[in-house]
Amino acid sequence: MGRPSVKEQRTEEILDAFARCVARYGLEGSTLERIAEEAGVQRTILRHYIGNREALVAALGVRVEREFTASTEALFEWLPEYDRIEHLVDALFEPSLGTSSEDLSVAQALISASKLYPDIGARLKSWLLEFERLVAQELSTRYQRASPSAIAEVSLGLLSIYFSVDAFSPLQLPDSHRELASQAAWRLIRTLET
Amino acid sequence: MGRPSVKEQRTEEILDAFARCVARYGLEGSTLERIAEEAGVQRTILRHYIGNREALVAALGVRVEREFTASTEALFEWLPEYDRIEHLVDALFEPSLGTSSEDLSVAQALISASKLYPDIGARLKSWLLEFERLVAQELSTRYQRASPSAIAEVSLGLLSIYFSVDAFSPLQLPDSHRELASQAAWRLIRTLET
DNA sequence: ACTTATATTGTCAAATATGAAAATTAATTG
DNA sequence: CAATTAATTTTCATATTTGACAATATAAGT
């Protein structure tokens, strides 16, 4: 009995708003006021449902790892049976396919801040390593004769290029940059042939 | 006559401290108090020599562009006559050669914040494009038969990998990651052969 | 209608961050 | 040492941020 709880939804809304703020203002720039405004609620609501700033940051860390891991795995699940790598590269470099650009901004901001929040750093690290592992798996399935170290090098390079496209995006480089990045990724992948 | 001015040195010290804070706490997380403490002066000193927060941020932008551009060009000046690309890659991926890791953290933080500070964004953009231009120049001197687009792709890929090594560094990935990144860079470069 | 559990709003105090100016101290030159 | 110029410290006001709790409103079940 009693009034039905909206704790789940509110918590989601709040952490979503928090993530959007982090993408825009960075972690330290995301004040409780801003988060509340972004979520369209009073500031005291944040405290009521989640807790103080420390608790909010911790909750964001947990949520981000969960979401990112899920969407990364969803991406690989979604890959069709054939031309998997082609689809993967398209998803990584096509604007607004796969992981959203905002997510990567959040990831960057949290990685930079992970010296102050080691727990978040650990979570993002495990997400990233899993991402790398999935890419490597994909590559070694296609390029069975490639050595493990070659696979590791290309996987890392691929992810690096992928991340950089987003890291540079606030600079409003010409659109051609995204295409160049995609081509660079393919260059790297092709080094695994024969 | 009168007491000798230390404006130059103080200004340097303050902006250095500011940069260190930005690397650690991000731009929004760098309060005047923290910067002052990092510089070992009173907060009012910042105001006296540079101005309010807005002026400080603007000054940091100017300084960062100047410093980064200078050290990037110094790097290319420093390259010997032969094996220039080998030395360049070493400089980029060897820890603590060339541009310091802290500088790149500052660059990342400022790039993320450049939506709020368009002027800083423009400065970093021009630095980055110059960096890319220099790399491209180096590559096309060595690989004269490579097409301009191939050169552009590899230059961008190279810088992306370079930046990512630093972007990921707070995660304390195994040391092997740096080596993998370097190898990935070489893989990319070798695609320009013949 | 009453109870109950929860949502939502309101209020206050403390801590921190910023802005601005006045007052003081220190080094140099004549 | 006196004058001068600039460095440094002191002080005050204001705005923002955060924390904590009280008070009220709302939607269920009985």
Tab-separated table of C-alpha atoms (C1' of nucleotides) in Angstrom:
chain	number	residue	atom	x	y	z
A	1	MET	CA	0.000	0.000	0.000
A	2	GLY	CA	0.965	3.646	0.193
A	3	ARG	CA	1.870	5.837	-2.722
A	4	PRO	CA	3.529	3.877	-5.534
A	5	SER	CA	7.269	4.319	-5.703
A	6	VAL	CA	8.911	6.040	-8.634
A	7	LYS	CA	12.363	5.520	-7.229
A	8	GLU	CA	13.540	3.517	-10.215
A	9	GLN	CA	12.461	6.047	-12.806
A	10	ARG	CA	13.627	9.063	-10.800
A	11	THR	CA	16.985	7.464	-10.229
A	12	GLU	CA	17.300	6.838	-13.949
A	13	GLU	CA	16.252	10.355	-14.844
A	14	ILE	CA	18.663	11.849	-12.365
A	15	LEU	CA	21.629	9.789	-13.479
A	16	ASP	CA	20.811	10.459	-17.112
A	17	ALA	CA	20.788	14.153	-16.380
A	18	PHE	CA	24.032	13.789	-14.478
A	19	ALA	CA	25.633	12.074	-17.446
A	20	ARG	CA	24.480	14.805	-19.802
A	21	CYS	CA	25.949	17.418	-17.481
A	22	VAL	CA	29.226	15.549	-17.260
A	23	ALA	CA	29.400	15.429	-21.037
A	24	ARG	CA	28.909	19.182	-21.176
A	25	TYR	CA	30.588	20.574	-18.079
A	26	GLY	CA	32.844	17.793	-16.868
A	27	LEU	CA	32.492	16.044	-13.558
A	28	GLU	CA	33.551	18.935	-11.333
A	29	GLY	CA	31.481	21.333	-13.364
A	30	SER	CA	28.338	19.314	-12.779
A	31	THR	CA	26.845	20.941	-9.722
A	32	LEU	CA	23.838	19.442	-8.000
A	33	GLU	CA	21.834	22.472	-9.050
A	34	ARG	CA	22.647	21.932	-12.695
A	35	ILE	CA	21.898	18.242	-12.544
A	36	ALA	CA	18.579	18.941	-10.872
A	37	GLU	CA	17.664	21.540	-13.451
A	38	GLU	CA	18.686	19.219	-16.275
A	39	ALA	CA	16.536	16.480	-14.754
A	40	GLY	CA	13.678	18.909	-14.235
A	41	VAL	CA	13.420	18.342	-10.518
A	42	GLN	CA	14.291	20.133	-7.303
A	43	ARG	CA	17.769	19.680	-5.976
A	44	THR	CA	16.503	18.051	-2.817
A	45	ILE	CA	15.108	15.248	-4.941
A	46	LEU	CA	18.629	14.131	-5.769
A	47	ARG	CA	19.432	13.756	-2.132
A	48	HIS	CA	16.173	12.012	-1.394
A	49	TYR	CA	16.611	9.305	-3.987
A	50	ILE	CA	20.333	8.833	-4.172
A	51	GLY	CA	22.186	10.775	-1.510
A	52	ASN	CA	24.894	13.369	-1.308
A	53	ARG	CA	27.337	14.253	-4.029
A	54	GLU	CA	29.633	11.373	-3.219
A	55	ALA	CA	26.775	8.909	-3.511
A	56	LEU	CA	25.677	10.452	-6.780
A	57	VAL	CA	29.118	10.145	-8.282
A	58	ALA	CA	29.403	6.549	-7.141
A	59	ALA	CA	25.987	5.757	-8.590
A	60	LEU	CA	26.957	7.366	-11.870
A	61	GLY	CA	30.059	5.208	-12.011
A	62	VAL	CA	28.078	2.034	-11.510
A	63	ARG	CA	25.471	3.049	-14.021
A	64	VAL	CA	27.931	4.129	-16.673
A	65	GLU	CA	29.777	0.850	-16.520
A	66	ARG	CA	26.552	-1.093	-16.755
A	67	GLU	CA	25.184	0.950	-19.648
A	68	PHE	CA	28.400	1.066	-21.599
A	69	THR	CA	29.076	-2.617	-21.205
A	70	ALA	CA	25.532	-3.410	-22.226
A	71	SER	CA	25.551	-1.199	-25.302
A	72	THR	CA	28.955	-2.471	-26.338
A	73	GLU	CA	27.810	-6.046	-26.101
A	74	ALA	CA	24.585	-5.166	-27.849
A	75	LEU	CA	26.652	-3.788	-30.685
A	76	PHE	CA	28.496	-7.047	-31.140
A	77	GLU	CA	25.310	-9.048	-30.768
A	78	TRP	CA	23.759	-6.962	-33.458
A	79	LEU	CA	26.508	-7.688	-35.979
A	80	PRO	CA	25.154	-9.863	-38.806
A	81	GLU	CA	26.682	-13.180	-39.707
A	82	TYR	CA	28.682	-11.875	-42.642
A	83	ASP	CA	30.710	-8.711	-43.142
A	84	ARG	CA	30.862	-8.322	-39.412
A	85	ILE	CA	33.962	-6.168	-39.434
A	86	GLU	CA	32.538	-3.931	-42.121
A	87	HIS	CA	29.461	-3.398	-40.022
A	88	LEU	CA	31.527	-2.890	-36.915
A	89	VAL	CA	33.637	-0.169	-38.482
A	90	ASP	CA	30.537	1.458	-39.905
A	91	ALA	CA	28.929	1.437	-36.497
A	92	LEU	CA	31.989	2.948	-34.873
A	93	PHE	CA	32.500	5.727	-37.359
A	94	GLU	CA	29.089	6.408	-38.759
A	95	PRO	CA	27.643	9.369	-36.874
A	96	SER	CA	24.905	8.318	-34.472
A	97	LEU	CA	25.191	4.616	-34.996
A	98	GLY	CA	26.201	2.382	-32.114
A	99	THR	CA	27.501	4.123	-29.020
A	100	SER	CA	26.383	7.709	-28.936
A	101	SER	CA	28.877	10.509	-29.066
A	102	GLU	CA	27.626	11.797	-25.734
A	103	ASP	CA	28.498	8.525	-24.089
A	104	LEU	CA	32.068	8.856	-25.223
A	105	SER	CA	32.272	12.374	-23.857
A	106	VAL	CA	31.113	11.037	-20.533
A	107	ALA	CA	33.677	8.282	-20.716
A	108	GLN	CA	36.454	10.759	-21.408
A	109	ALA	CA	35.438	13.065	-18.626
A	110	LEU	CA	35.240	10.216	-16.162
A	111	ILE	CA	38.536	8.730	-17.263
A	112	SER	CA	40.255	12.074	-16.729
A	113	ALA	CA	38.691	12.284	-13.306
A	114	SER	CA	39.502	8.745	-12.350
A	115	LYS	CA	42.566	9.706	-10.383
A	116	LEU	CA	40.204	11.333	-7.917
A	117	TYR	CA	37.650	8.535	-8.191
A	118	PRO	CA	39.609	5.288	-8.434
A	119	ASP	CA	36.472	3.203	-8.304
A	120	ILE	CA	35.110	4.799	-11.445
A	121	GLY	CA	38.474	4.355	-13.098
A	122	ALA	CA	38.408	0.653	-12.376
A	123	ARG	CA	34.934	0.311	-13.842
A	124	LEU	CA	35.783	2.164	-17.003
A	125	LYS	CA	38.935	0.159	-17.354
A	126	SER	CA	37.068	-3.093	-17.275
A	127	TRP	CA	34.593	-1.786	-19.825
A	128	LEU	CA	37.386	-0.700	-22.100
A	129	LEU	CA	39.282	-3.961	-21.834
A	130	GLU	CA	36.108	-5.845	-22.609
A	131	PHE	CA	35.556	-3.640	-25.637
A	132	GLU	CA	39.077	-4.327	-26.755
A	133	ARG	CA	38.633	-8.034	-26.197
A	134	LEU	CA	35.505	-8.114	-28.357
A	135	VAL	CA	37.211	-6.239	-31.165
A	136	ALA	CA	40.195	-8.548	-30.964
A	137	GLN	CA	37.935	-11.572	-31.077
A	138	GLU	CA	36.234	-10.247	-34.159
A	139	LEU	CA	39.523	-9.556	-35.880
A	140	SER	CA	41.049	-12.898	-35.087
A	141	THR	CA	37.991	-14.703	-36.360
A	142	ARG	CA	38.388	-12.984	-39.681
A	143	TYR	CA	42.171	-12.971	-39.838
A	144	GLN	CA	43.000	-16.367	-38.481
A	145	ARG	CA	46.611	-16.273	-39.593
A	146	ALA	CA	47.371	-13.033	-37.782
A	147	SER	CA	49.479	-13.300	-34.641
A	148	PRO	CA	47.962	-12.424	-31.272
A	149	SER	CA	50.209	-9.408	-30.936
A	150	ALA	CA	49.208	-8.170	-34.370
A	151	ILE	CA	45.571	-8.518	-33.360
A	152	ALA	CA	46.209	-6.665	-30.119
A	153	GLU	CA	47.980	-3.841	-31.908
A	154	VAL	CA	45.214	-3.358	-34.422
A	155	SER	CA	42.472	-3.602	-31.804
A	156	LEU	CA	44.087	-0.937	-29.717
A	157	GLY	CA	44.687	1.246	-32.737
A	158	LEU	CA	41.111	0.880	-33.832
A	159	LEU	CA	39.745	1.892	-30.471
A	160	SER	CA	42.197	4.762	-30.244
A	161	ILE	CA	41.046	6.177	-33.533
A	162	TYR	CA	37.441	5.658	-32.552
A	163	PHE	CA	37.900	7.517	-29.281
A	164	SER	CA	39.852	10.328	-30.853
A	165	VAL	CA	37.163	11.145	-33.359
A	166	ASP	CA	34.934	11.942	-30.464
A	167	ALA	CA	37.611	13.589	-28.367
A	168	PHE	CA	38.290	16.048	-31.172
A	169	SER	CA	34.667	16.640	-32.030
A	170	PRO	CA	34.303	19.801	-29.897
A	171	LEU	CA	36.892	21.403	-32.193
A	172	GLN	CA	34.471	21.179	-35.102
A	173	LEU	CA	37.001	19.808	-37.490
A	174	PRO	CA	35.784	19.465	-41.067
A	175	ASP	CA	33.397	16.562	-41.652
A	176	SER	CA	36.076	14.912	-43.729
A	177	HIS	CA	37.894	14.076	-40.530
A	178	ARG	CA	35.422	11.389	-39.626
A	179	GLU	CA	35.884	9.799	-43.012
A	180	LEU	CA	39.656	10.026	-42.724
A	181	ALA	CA	39.471	8.317	-39.359
A	182	SER	CA	37.398	5.539	-40.823
A	183	GLN	CA	39.885	5.110	-43.665
A	184	ALA	CA	42.761	5.062	-41.209
A	185	ALA	CA	40.970	2.334	-39.294
A	186	TRP	CA	40.629	0.288	-42.446
A	187	ARG	CA	44.272	0.783	-43.269
A	188	LEU	CA	45.150	-0.616	-39.917
A	189	ILE	CA	42.825	-3.569	-40.279
A	190	ARG	CA	44.105	-4.431	-43.721
A	191	THR	CA	47.595	-4.872	-42.320
A	192	LEU	CA	46.293	-8.159	-40.944
A	193	GLU	CA	45.710	-9.616	-44.411
A	194	THR	CA	47.775	-12.703	-45.352
B	1	MET	CA	63.168	53.116	-9.895
B	2	GLY	CA	60.836	51.551	-7.345
B	3	ARG	CA	60.517	47.959	-6.428
B	4	PRO	CA	61.402	45.655	-9.323
B	5	SER	CA	58.461	44.030	-11.043
B	6	VAL	CA	58.002	40.298	-10.951
B	7	LYS	CA	54.920	40.371	-13.096
B	8	GLU	CA	56.384	38.155	-15.776
B	9	GLN	CA	57.486	35.410	-13.422
B	10	ARG	CA	54.331	35.515	-11.325
B	11	THR	CA	52.188	35.340	-14.393
B	12	GLU	CA	54.120	32.315	-15.551
B	13	GLU	CA	53.911	30.644	-12.170
B	14	ILE	CA	50.201	31.255	-11.930
B	15	LEU	CA	49.415	29.952	-15.376
B	16	ASP	CA	51.642	26.939	-14.827
B	17	ALA	CA	49.762	26.199	-11.643
B	18	PHE	CA	46.495	26.692	-13.478
B	19	ALA	CA	47.547	24.208	-16.129
B	20	ARG	CA	48.509	21.653	-13.497
B	21	CYS	CA	45.130	22.075	-11.842
B	22	VAL	CA	43.349	21.691	-15.145
B	23	ALA	CA	45.236	18.469	-15.789
B	24	ARG	CA	44.138	17.139	-12.418
B	25	TYR	CA	40.683	18.604	-11.789
B	26	GLY	CA	39.510	19.778	-15.173
B	27	LEU	CA	38.751	23.369	-16.032
B	28	GLU	CA	35.620	23.736	-13.936
B	29	GLY	CA	37.271	21.939	-11.057
B	30	SER	CA	40.139	24.418	-10.987
B	31	THR	CA	38.973	26.975	-8.462
B	32	LEU	CA	40.923	30.148	-7.886
B	33	GLU	CA	41.736	28.919	-4.395
B	34	ARG	CA	43.231	25.716	-5.709
B	35	ILE	CA	45.226	27.483	-8.372
B	36	ALA	CA	46.554	29.927	-5.801
B	37	GLU	CA	47.516	27.150	-3.454
B	38	GLU	CA	49.175	25.228	-6.266
B	39	ALA	CA	51.131	28.349	-7.188
B	40	GLY	CA	51.989	28.992	-3.560
B	41	VAL	CA	50.467	32.456	-3.444
B	42	GLN	CA	47.390	34.153	-2.057
B	43	ARG	CA	44.281	34.115	-4.165
B	44	THR	CA	44.264	37.871	-4.480
B	45	ILE	CA	47.582	37.664	-6.259
B	46	LEU	CA	45.886	36.022	-9.205
B	47	ARG	CA	43.558	38.950	-9.514
B	48	HIS	CA	46.352	41.444	-9.101
B	49	TYR	CA	48.463	40.084	-11.919
B	50	ILE	CA	45.958	38.681	-14.336
B	51	GLY	CA	42.396	39.511	-13.407
B	52	ASN	CA	39.200	37.655	-12.656
B	53	ARG	CA	38.397	34.090	-13.591
B	54	GLU	CA	37.421	34.981	-17.115
B	55	ALA	CA	40.727	36.734	-17.678
B	56	LEU	CA	42.617	33.814	-16.208
B	57	VAL	CA	40.940	31.333	-18.490
B	58	ALA	CA	41.589	33.513	-21.494
B	59	ALA	CA	45.239	33.890	-20.501
B	60	LEU	CA	45.551	30.159	-20.085
B	61	GLY	CA	44.168	29.646	-23.562
B	62	VAL	CA	46.680	32.010	-25.093
B	63	ARG	CA	49.541	30.511	-23.160
B	64	VAL	CA	48.635	26.918	-23.913
B	65	GLU	CA	48.475	27.548	-27.608
B	66	ARG	CA	51.817	29.328	-27.553
B	67	GLU	CA	53.538	26.653	-25.489
B	68	PHE	CA	52.083	23.719	-27.352
B	69	THR	CA	52.837	25.169	-30.739
B	70	ALA	CA	56.359	25.984	-29.654
B	71	SER	CA	57.077	22.562	-28.240
B	72	THR	CA	55.556	20.841	-31.231
B	73	GLU	CA	57.711	22.832	-33.597
B	74	ALA	CA	60.703	22.278	-31.366
B	75	LEU	CA	60.093	18.577	-31.690
B	76	PHE	CA	60.226	18.711	-35.460
B	77	GLU	CA	63.228	21.021	-35.398
B	78	TRP	CA	64.986	18.555	-33.185
B	79	LEU	CA	64.524	15.652	-35.589
B	80	PRO	CA	67.882	14.626	-37.084
B	81	GLU	CA	68.494	14.536	-40.783
B	82	TYR	CA	68.039	10.804	-41.140
B	83	ASP	CA	65.530	8.386	-39.620
B	84	ARG	CA	63.290	11.300	-38.885
B	85	ILE	CA	60.111	9.269	-38.716
B	86	GLU	CA	61.721	6.713	-36.445
B	87	HIS	CA	62.732	9.486	-34.105
B	88	LEU	CA	59.336	11.112	-34.334
B	89	VAL	CA	57.499	7.950	-33.386
B	90	ASP	CA	59.956	7.342	-30.571
B	91	ALA	CA	59.397	10.844	-29.297
B	92	LEU	CA	55.637	10.461	-29.416
B	93	PHE	CA	55.459	7.118	-27.681
B	94	GLU	CA	58.497	7.024	-25.490
B	95	PRO	CA	57.411	8.051	-22.012
B	96	SER	CA	58.584	11.535	-21.113
B	97	LEU	CA	60.118	12.415	-24.430
B	98	GLY	CA	58.698	15.270	-26.445
B	99	THR	CA	55.416	16.718	-25.241
B	100	SER	CA	54.816	15.858	-21.622
B	101	SER	CA	51.891	13.744	-20.632
B	102	GLU	CA	50.555	16.551	-18.470
B	103	ASP	CA	50.344	18.825	-21.474
B	104	LEU	CA	48.145	16.351	-23.248
B	105	SER	CA	45.878	16.093	-20.233
B	106	VAL	CA	45.524	19.836	-20.312
B	107	ALA	CA	44.798	19.724	-24.006
B	108	GLN	CA	42.083	17.127	-23.513
B	109	ALA	CA	40.469	18.997	-20.686
B	110	LEU	CA	40.442	22.216	-22.660
B	111	ILE	CA	39.142	20.547	-25.792
B	112	SER	CA	36.242	19.073	-23.828
B	113	ALA	CA	35.540	22.493	-22.390
B	114	SER	CA	35.843	24.308	-25.669
B	115	LYS	CA	32.105	24.383	-26.252
B	116	LEU	CA	31.931	26.795	-23.346
B	117	TYR	CA	35.101	28.622	-24.357
B	118	PRO	CA	35.075	28.863	-28.142
B	119	ASP	CA	38.203	30.980	-28.199
B	120	ILE	CA	40.231	28.258	-26.511
B	121	GLY	CA	38.749	25.725	-28.867
B	122	ALA	CA	39.888	27.740	-31.857
B	123	ARG	CA	43.409	27.985	-30.481
B	124	LEU	CA	43.698	24.299	-29.787
B	125	LYS	CA	42.296	23.537	-33.175
B	126	SER	CA	44.953	25.539	-34.906
B	127	TRP	CA	47.634	23.871	-32.818
B	128	LEU	CA	46.274	20.457	-33.677
B	129	LEU	CA	45.997	21.168	-37.377
B	130	GLU	CA	49.548	22.452	-37.395
B	131	PHE	CA	50.682	19.305	-35.641
B	132	GLU	CA	48.882	17.242	-38.226
B	133	ARG	CA	50.385	19.273	-41.027
B	134	LEU	CA	53.896	18.709	-39.733
B	135	VAL	CA	53.344	14.981	-39.415
B	136	ALA	CA	51.899	14.854	-42.910
B	137	GLN	CA	54.849	16.786	-44.277
B	138	GLU	CA	57.221	14.340	-42.664
B	139	LEU	CA	55.368	11.367	-44.030
B	140	SER	CA	55.110	12.690	-47.538
B	141	THR	CA	58.802	13.480	-47.624
B	142	ARG	CA	59.564	9.892	-46.814
B	143	TYR	CA	56.779	8.274	-48.816
B	144	GLN	CA	56.758	10.371	-51.936
B	145	ARG	CA	54.585	8.003	-53.893
B	146	ALA	CA	51.813	8.011	-51.358
B	147	SER	CA	48.655	9.914	-52.266
B	148	PRO	CA	47.693	13.011	-50.299
B	149	SER	CA	44.642	11.289	-48.908
B	150	ALA	CA	46.717	8.338	-47.781
B	151	ILE	CA	49.067	10.734	-46.029
B	152	ALA	CA	46.156	12.503	-44.390
B	153	GLU	CA	44.653	9.256	-43.173
B	154	VAL	CA	47.873	8.049	-41.649
B	155	SER	CA	48.676	11.405	-40.061
B	156	LEU	CA	45.307	11.517	-38.402
B	157	GLY	CA	45.593	7.925	-37.279
B	158	LEU	CA	49.014	8.556	-35.847
B	159	LEU	CA	47.875	11.527	-33.831
B	160	SER	CA	44.785	9.686	-32.696
B	161	ILE	CA	46.823	6.839	-31.319
B	162	TYR	CA	49.213	9.277	-29.734
B	163	PHE	CA	46.429	11.146	-27.981
B	164	SER	CA	44.678	8.020	-26.861
B	165	VAL	CA	47.709	6.657	-25.083
B	166	ASP	CA	47.554	9.674	-22.882
B	167	ALA	CA	43.786	9.758	-22.626
B	168	PHE	CA	43.798	6.219	-21.269
B	169	SER	CA	46.744	6.711	-18.970
B	170	PRO	CA	44.652	7.471	-15.856
B	171	LEU	CA	43.306	3.941	-16.161
B	172	GLN	CA	46.734	2.520	-15.456
B	173	LEU	CA	46.627	0.022	-18.244
B	174	PRO	CA	49.567	-2.373	-18.350
B	175	ASP	CA	52.805	-0.878	-19.642
B	176	SER	CA	52.510	-3.069	-22.691
B	177	HIS	CA	49.779	-0.761	-23.943
B	178	ARG	CA	52.235	1.955	-24.768
B	179	GLU	CA	54.296	-0.490	-26.781
B	180	LEU	CA	51.200	-1.788	-28.553
B	181	ALA	CA	50.244	1.746	-29.450
B	182	SER	CA	53.661	2.367	-30.888
B	183	GLN	CA	53.454	-0.818	-32.930
B	184	ALA	CA	50.015	0.129	-34.174
B	185	ALA	CA	51.407	3.464	-35.260
B	186	TRP	CA	54.127	1.716	-37.221
B	187	ARG	CA	51.634	-0.596	-38.819
B	188	LEU	CA	49.739	2.415	-40.026
B	189	ILE	CA	52.847	4.129	-41.328
B	190	ARG	CA	54.032	1.055	-43.186
B	191	THR	CA	50.828	1.047	-45.208
B	192	LEU	CA	52.361	3.943	-47.095
B	193	GLU	CA	55.181	1.809	-48.477
B	194	THR	CA	55.321	1.349	-52.249
C	1	DA	C1'	-12.881	8.789	5.122
C	2	DC	C1'	-8.665	7.104	7.247
C	3	DT	C1'	-4.254	5.164	7.279
C	4	DT	C1'	0.078	4.603	5.241
C	5	DA	C1'	3.982	4.866	2.519
C	6	DT	C1'	6.115	7.694	-0.527
C	7	DA	C1'	6.724	11.936	-3.408
C	8	DT	C1'	7.584	16.623	-3.397
C	9	DT	C1'	8.497	21.136	-1.644
C	10	DG	C1'	10.390	24.451	1.671
C	11	DT	C1'	13.642	26.328	4.753
C	12	DC	C1'	17.858	27.062	7.109
C	13	DA	C1'	22.816	26.805	8.146
C	14	DA	C1'	27.508	25.996	6.808
C	15	DA	C1'	31.061	25.873	3.604
C	16	DT	C1'	33.162	27.388	-0.423
C	17	DA	C1'	34.079	30.534	-4.383
C	18	DT	C1'	34.410	34.964	-6.347
C	19	DG	C1'	34.898	40.036	-6.772
C	20	DA	C1'	36.684	44.303	-5.378
C	21	DA	C1'	39.210	47.543	-2.942
C	22	DA	C1'	42.065	49.337	0.929
C	23	DA	C1'	46.034	48.908	3.742
C	24	DT	C1'	50.532	47.374	4.446
C	25	DT	C1'	55.108	45.862	3.390
C	26	DA	C1'	59.334	45.546	0.637
C	27	DA	C1'	62.906	46.797	-2.674
C	28	DT	C1'	65.192	50.232	-5.454
C	29	DT	C1'	67.131	54.881	-6.667
C	30	DG	C1'	68.593	59.550	-5.842
D	1	DC	C1'	66.921	58.475	4.548
D	2	DA	C1'	63.147	59.853	1.646
D	3	DA	C1'	60.530	59.063	-2.330
D	4	DT	C1'	58.640	55.892	-5.337
D	5	DT	C1'	57.024	51.960	-7.382
D	6	DA	C1'	55.269	47.624	-7.056
D	7	DA	C1'	54.477	43.284	-4.243
D	8	DT	C1'	51.790	41.341	-0.839
D	9	DT	C1'	48.418	40.996	2.705
D	10	DT	C1'	44.059	42.214	4.805
D	11	DT	C1'	39.408	42.967	4.803
D	12	DC	C1'	34.653	43.007	3.447
D	13	DA	C1'	30.651	41.874	0.615
D	14	DT	C1'	28.261	38.760	-2.281
D	15	DA	C1'	27.010	34.631	-4.710
D	16	DT	C1'	27.089	29.787	-5.222
D	17	DT	C1'	27.189	25.167	-3.581
D	18	DT	C1'	26.169	21.663	-0.486
D	19	DG	C1'	24.098	19.302	3.518
D	20	DA	C1'	20.414	18.316	6.494
D	21	DC	C1'	15.930	18.220	8.056
D	22	DA	C1'	11.038	19.724	8.539
D	23	DA	C1'	6.673	20.263	6.400
D	24	DT	C1'	3.352	19.310	3.039
D	25	DA	C1'	1.092	16.894	-0.774
D	26	DT	C1'	-0.271	12.734	-3.223
D	27	DA	C1'	-1.740	8.139	-4.423
D	28	DA	C1'	-2.654	3.873	-3.035
D	29	DG	C1'	-5.142	0.156	0.189
D	30	DT	C1'	-8.732	-0.727	3.841
